[in-house]
mmCIF file of C-alpha atoms in Angstrom:
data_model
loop_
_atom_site.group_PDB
_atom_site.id
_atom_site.type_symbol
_atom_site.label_atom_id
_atom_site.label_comp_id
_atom_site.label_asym_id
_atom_site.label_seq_id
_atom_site.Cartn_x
_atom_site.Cartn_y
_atom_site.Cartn_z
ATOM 1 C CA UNK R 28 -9.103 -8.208 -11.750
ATOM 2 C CA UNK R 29 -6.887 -8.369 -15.130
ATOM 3 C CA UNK R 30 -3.239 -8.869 -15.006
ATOM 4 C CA UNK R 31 -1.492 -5.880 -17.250
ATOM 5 C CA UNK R 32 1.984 -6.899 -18.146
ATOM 6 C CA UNK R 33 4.832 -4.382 -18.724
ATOM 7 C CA UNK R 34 7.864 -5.139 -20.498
ATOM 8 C CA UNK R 35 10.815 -3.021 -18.929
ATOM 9 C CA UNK R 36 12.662 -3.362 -22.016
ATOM 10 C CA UNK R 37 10.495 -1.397 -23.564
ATOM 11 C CA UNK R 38 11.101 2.275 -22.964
ATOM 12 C CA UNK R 39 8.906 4.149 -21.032
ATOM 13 C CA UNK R 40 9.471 8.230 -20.570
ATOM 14 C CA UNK R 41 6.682 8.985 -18.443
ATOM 15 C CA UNK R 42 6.875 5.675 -15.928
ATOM 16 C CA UNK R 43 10.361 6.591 -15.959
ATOM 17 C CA UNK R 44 10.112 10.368 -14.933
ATOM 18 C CA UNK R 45 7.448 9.211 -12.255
ATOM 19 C CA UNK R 46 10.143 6.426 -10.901
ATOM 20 C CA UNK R 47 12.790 9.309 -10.859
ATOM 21 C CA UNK R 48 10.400 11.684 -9.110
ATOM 22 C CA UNK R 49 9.080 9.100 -6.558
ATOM 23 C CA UNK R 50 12.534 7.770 -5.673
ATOM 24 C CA UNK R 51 13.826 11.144 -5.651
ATOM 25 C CA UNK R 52 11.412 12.427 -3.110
ATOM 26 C CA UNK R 53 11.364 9.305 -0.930
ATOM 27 C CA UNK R 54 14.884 10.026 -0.491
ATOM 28 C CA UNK R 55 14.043 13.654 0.417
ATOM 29 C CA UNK R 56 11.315 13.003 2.992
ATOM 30 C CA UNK R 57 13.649 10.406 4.342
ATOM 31 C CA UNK R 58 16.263 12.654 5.416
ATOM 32 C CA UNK R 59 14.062 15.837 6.452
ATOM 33 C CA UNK R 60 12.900 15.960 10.314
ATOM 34 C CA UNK R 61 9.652 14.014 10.125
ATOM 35 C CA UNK R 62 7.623 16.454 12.303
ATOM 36 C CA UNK R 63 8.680 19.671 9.728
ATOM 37 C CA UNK R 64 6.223 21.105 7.190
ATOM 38 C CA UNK R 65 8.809 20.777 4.575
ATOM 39 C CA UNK R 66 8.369 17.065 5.081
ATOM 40 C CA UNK R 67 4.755 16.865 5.236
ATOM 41 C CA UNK R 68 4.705 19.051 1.916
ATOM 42 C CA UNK R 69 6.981 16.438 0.485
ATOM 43 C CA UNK R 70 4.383 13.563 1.477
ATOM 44 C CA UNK R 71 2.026 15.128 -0.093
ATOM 45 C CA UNK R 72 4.161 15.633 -3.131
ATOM 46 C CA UNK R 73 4.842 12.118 -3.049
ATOM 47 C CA UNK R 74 1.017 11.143 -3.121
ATOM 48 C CA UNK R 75 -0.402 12.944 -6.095
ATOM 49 C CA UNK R 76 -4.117 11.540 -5.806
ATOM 50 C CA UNK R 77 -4.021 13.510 -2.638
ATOM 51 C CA UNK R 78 -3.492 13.300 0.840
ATOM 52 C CA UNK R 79 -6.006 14.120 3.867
ATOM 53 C CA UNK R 80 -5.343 16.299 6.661
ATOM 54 C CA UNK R 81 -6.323 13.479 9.069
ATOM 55 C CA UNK R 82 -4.093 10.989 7.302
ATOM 56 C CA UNK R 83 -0.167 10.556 8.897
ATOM 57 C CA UNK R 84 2.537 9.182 7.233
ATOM 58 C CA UNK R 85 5.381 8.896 9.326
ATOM 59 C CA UNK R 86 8.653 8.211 7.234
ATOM 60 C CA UNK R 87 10.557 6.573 6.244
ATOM 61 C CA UNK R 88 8.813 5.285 3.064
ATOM 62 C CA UNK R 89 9.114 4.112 -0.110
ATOM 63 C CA UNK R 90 6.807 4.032 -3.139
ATOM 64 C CA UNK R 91 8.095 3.430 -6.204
ATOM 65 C CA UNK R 92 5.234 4.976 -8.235
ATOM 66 C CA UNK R 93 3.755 7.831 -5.588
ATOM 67 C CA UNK R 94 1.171 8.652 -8.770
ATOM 68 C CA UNK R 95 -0.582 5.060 -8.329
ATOM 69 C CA UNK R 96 -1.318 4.984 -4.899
ATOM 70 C CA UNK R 97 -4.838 6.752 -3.479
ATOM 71 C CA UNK R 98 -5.177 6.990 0.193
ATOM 72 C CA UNK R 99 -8.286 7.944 1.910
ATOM 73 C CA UNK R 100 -9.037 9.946 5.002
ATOM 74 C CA UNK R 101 -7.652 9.055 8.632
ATOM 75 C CA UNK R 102 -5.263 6.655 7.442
ATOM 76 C CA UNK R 103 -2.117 5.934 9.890
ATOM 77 C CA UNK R 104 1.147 4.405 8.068
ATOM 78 C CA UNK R 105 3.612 3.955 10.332
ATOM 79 C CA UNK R 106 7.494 3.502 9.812
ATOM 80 C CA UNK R 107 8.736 1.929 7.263
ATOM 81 C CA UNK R 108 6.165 1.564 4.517
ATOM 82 C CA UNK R 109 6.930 0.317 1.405
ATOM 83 C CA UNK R 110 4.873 -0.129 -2.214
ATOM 84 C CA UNK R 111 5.847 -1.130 -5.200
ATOM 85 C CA UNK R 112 2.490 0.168 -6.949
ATOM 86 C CA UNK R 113 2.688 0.032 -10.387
ATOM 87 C CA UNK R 114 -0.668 -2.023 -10.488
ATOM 88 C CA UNK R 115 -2.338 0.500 -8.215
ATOM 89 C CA UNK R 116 -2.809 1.012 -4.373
ATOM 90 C CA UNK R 117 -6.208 2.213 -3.010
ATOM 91 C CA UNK R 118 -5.876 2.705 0.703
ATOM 92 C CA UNK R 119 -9.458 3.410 2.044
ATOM 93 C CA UNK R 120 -10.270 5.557 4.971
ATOM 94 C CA UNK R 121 -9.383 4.734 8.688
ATOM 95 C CA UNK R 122 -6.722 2.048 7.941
ATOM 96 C CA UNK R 123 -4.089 1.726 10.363
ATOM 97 C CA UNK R 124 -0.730 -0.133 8.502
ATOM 98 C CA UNK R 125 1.774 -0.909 11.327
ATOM 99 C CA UNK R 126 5.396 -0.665 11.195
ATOM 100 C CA UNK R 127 7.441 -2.549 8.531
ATOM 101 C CA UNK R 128 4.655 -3.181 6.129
ATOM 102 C CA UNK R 129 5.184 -4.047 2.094
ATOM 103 C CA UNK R 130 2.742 -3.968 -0.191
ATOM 104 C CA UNK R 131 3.358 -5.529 -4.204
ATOM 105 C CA UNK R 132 1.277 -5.008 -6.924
ATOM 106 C CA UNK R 133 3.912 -5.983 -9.137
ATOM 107 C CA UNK R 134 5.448 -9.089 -9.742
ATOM 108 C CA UNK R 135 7.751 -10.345 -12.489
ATOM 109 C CA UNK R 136 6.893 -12.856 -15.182
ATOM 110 C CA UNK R 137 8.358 -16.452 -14.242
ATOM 111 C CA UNK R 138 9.836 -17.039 -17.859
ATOM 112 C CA UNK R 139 10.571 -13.612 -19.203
ATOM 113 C CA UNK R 140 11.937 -11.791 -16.320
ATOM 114 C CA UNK R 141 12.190 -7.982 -17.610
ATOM 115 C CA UNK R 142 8.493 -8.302 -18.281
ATOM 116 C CA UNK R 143 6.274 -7.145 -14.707
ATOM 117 C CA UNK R 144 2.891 -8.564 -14.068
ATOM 118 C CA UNK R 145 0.826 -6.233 -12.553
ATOM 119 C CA UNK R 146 -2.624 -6.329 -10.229
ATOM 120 C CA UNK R 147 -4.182 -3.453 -8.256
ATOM 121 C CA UNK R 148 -4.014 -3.710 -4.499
ATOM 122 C CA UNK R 149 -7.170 -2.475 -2.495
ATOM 123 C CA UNK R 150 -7.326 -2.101 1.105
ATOM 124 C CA UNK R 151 -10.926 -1.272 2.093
ATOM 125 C CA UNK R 152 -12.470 1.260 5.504
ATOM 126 C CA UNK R 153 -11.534 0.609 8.860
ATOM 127 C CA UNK R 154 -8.787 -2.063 8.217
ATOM 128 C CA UNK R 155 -5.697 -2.371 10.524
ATOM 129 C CA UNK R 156 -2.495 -4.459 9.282
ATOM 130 C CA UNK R 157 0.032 -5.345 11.966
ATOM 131 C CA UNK R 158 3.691 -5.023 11.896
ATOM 132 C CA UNK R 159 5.681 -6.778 9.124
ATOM 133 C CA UNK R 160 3.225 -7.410 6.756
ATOM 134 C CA UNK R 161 3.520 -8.277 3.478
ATOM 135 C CA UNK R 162 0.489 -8.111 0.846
ATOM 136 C CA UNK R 163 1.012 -9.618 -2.950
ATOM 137 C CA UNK R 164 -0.347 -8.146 -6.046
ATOM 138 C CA UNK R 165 -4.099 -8.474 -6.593
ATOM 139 C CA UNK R 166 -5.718 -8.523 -3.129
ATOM 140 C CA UNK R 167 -8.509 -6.916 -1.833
ATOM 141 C CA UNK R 168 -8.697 -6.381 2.102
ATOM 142 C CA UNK R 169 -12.506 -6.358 3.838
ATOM 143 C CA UNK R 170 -14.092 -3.647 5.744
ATOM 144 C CA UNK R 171 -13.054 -4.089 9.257
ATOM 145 C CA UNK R 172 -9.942 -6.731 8.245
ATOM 146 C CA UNK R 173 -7.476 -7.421 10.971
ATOM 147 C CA UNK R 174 -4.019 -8.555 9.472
ATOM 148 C CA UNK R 175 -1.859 -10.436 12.057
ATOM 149 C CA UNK R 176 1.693 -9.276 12.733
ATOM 150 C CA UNK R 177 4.398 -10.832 10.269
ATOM 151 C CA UNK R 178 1.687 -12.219 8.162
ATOM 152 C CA UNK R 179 1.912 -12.902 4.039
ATOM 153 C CA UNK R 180 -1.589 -12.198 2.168
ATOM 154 C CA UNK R 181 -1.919 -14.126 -0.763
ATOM 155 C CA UNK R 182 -5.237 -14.129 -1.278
ATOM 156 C CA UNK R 183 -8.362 -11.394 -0.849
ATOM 157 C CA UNK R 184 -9.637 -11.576 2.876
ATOM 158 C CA UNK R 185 -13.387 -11.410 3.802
ATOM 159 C CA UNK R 186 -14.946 -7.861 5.371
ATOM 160 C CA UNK R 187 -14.407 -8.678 9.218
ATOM 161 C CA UNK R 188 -12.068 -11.567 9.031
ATOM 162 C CA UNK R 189 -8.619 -11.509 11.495
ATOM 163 C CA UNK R 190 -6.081 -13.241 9.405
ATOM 164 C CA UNK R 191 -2.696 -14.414 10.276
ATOM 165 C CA UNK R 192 0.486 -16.625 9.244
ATOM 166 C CA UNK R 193 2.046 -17.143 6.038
ATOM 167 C CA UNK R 194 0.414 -17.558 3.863
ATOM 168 C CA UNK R 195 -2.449 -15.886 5.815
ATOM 169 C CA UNK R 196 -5.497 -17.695 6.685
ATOM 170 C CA UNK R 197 -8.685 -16.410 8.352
ATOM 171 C CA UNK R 198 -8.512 -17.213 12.230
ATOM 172 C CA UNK R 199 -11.860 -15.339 13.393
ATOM 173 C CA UNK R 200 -14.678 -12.692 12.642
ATOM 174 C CA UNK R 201 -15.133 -9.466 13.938
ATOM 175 C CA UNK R 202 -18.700 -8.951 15.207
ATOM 176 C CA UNK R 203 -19.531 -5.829 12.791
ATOM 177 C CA UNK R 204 -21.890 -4.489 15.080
ATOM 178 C CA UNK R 205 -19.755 -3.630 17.426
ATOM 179 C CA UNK R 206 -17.854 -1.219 14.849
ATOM 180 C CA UNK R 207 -20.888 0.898 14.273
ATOM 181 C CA UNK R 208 -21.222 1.631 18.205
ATOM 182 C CA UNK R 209 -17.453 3.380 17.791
ATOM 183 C CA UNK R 210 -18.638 5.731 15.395
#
């Protein structure tokens, strides 16, 4: 996965219109009853790669760049979430991302500070991430992932692993077997 680098001193019309936008209606859906259709149109407004009927996002949230995140179908994000996607967010389907969660896929150059390094974020199917995560730029999340409450993901984590700590380390597997007699 290649690092692109963006140098905020650089203008930038559209990623600044999308900033604007995305701020704009995280403060909106923020302040509307969460249970209305106005804010559910507003989420979806938000998301512009689309979002699923079976997918609930319950404010309040924050992403920074709503145009660079893809979520799939039956995804739960609780309270709370946050993303700072300008290296791209793909959220695959039946995640479950507990309360409190971050996710970065930015980062900014250790030298030249106005400069942002930036990796894409992917969270594969059936992954649940406990409360008060936090998952850095670049990281790619297995099929069937557990990610322990409070935990820091520095690194990609195996399909079926249960990870936890900071930074997070692989504890156990999931038997994947046992997944496919859910379905």
């Amino acid at each position: 996965m290649e690092e692109v680098r963006l140098d905020l001193r650089i203008p930038n019309p559209e990623r600044d219109s999308e900033v604007k936008r995305s701020s704009e209606l995280c403060f909106k859906i923020n302040h509307t009853l969460p249970t209305s259709p106005e804010c559910r149109k507003m989420i979806e407004e938000l998301f512009t790669q689309g979002v699923d009927k079976s997918t609930t996002i319950n404010p309040p949230v924050f992403a920074l760049l709503g145009n660079n995140i893809k979520l799939g179908k039956g995804i739960t994000l609780m309270n709370g979430f946050k993303c700072m996607s300008a290296g791209g967010l793909v959220i695959e389907d039946n995640t479950l991302v507990a309360l409190n969660c971050t996710i970065l896929t930015n980062n900014h150059d250790f030298y030249d500070r106005p400069v942002i390094t930036c990796k894409p974020v992917h969270i594969k199917k059936n992954v649940w991430i406990g409360a008060n995560v936090t998952i850095l730029p670049g990281v790619t999340i297995g099929e069937n992932a557990i990610v322990g409450a409070c935990s820091v993901v520095t690194k990609d984590v195996p399909d079926n692993a249960v990870v936890v700590g900071n930074p997070a380390k692989v504890i156990k597997y999931m038997d994947p077997e046992k997944f496919k007699e859910n379905k």
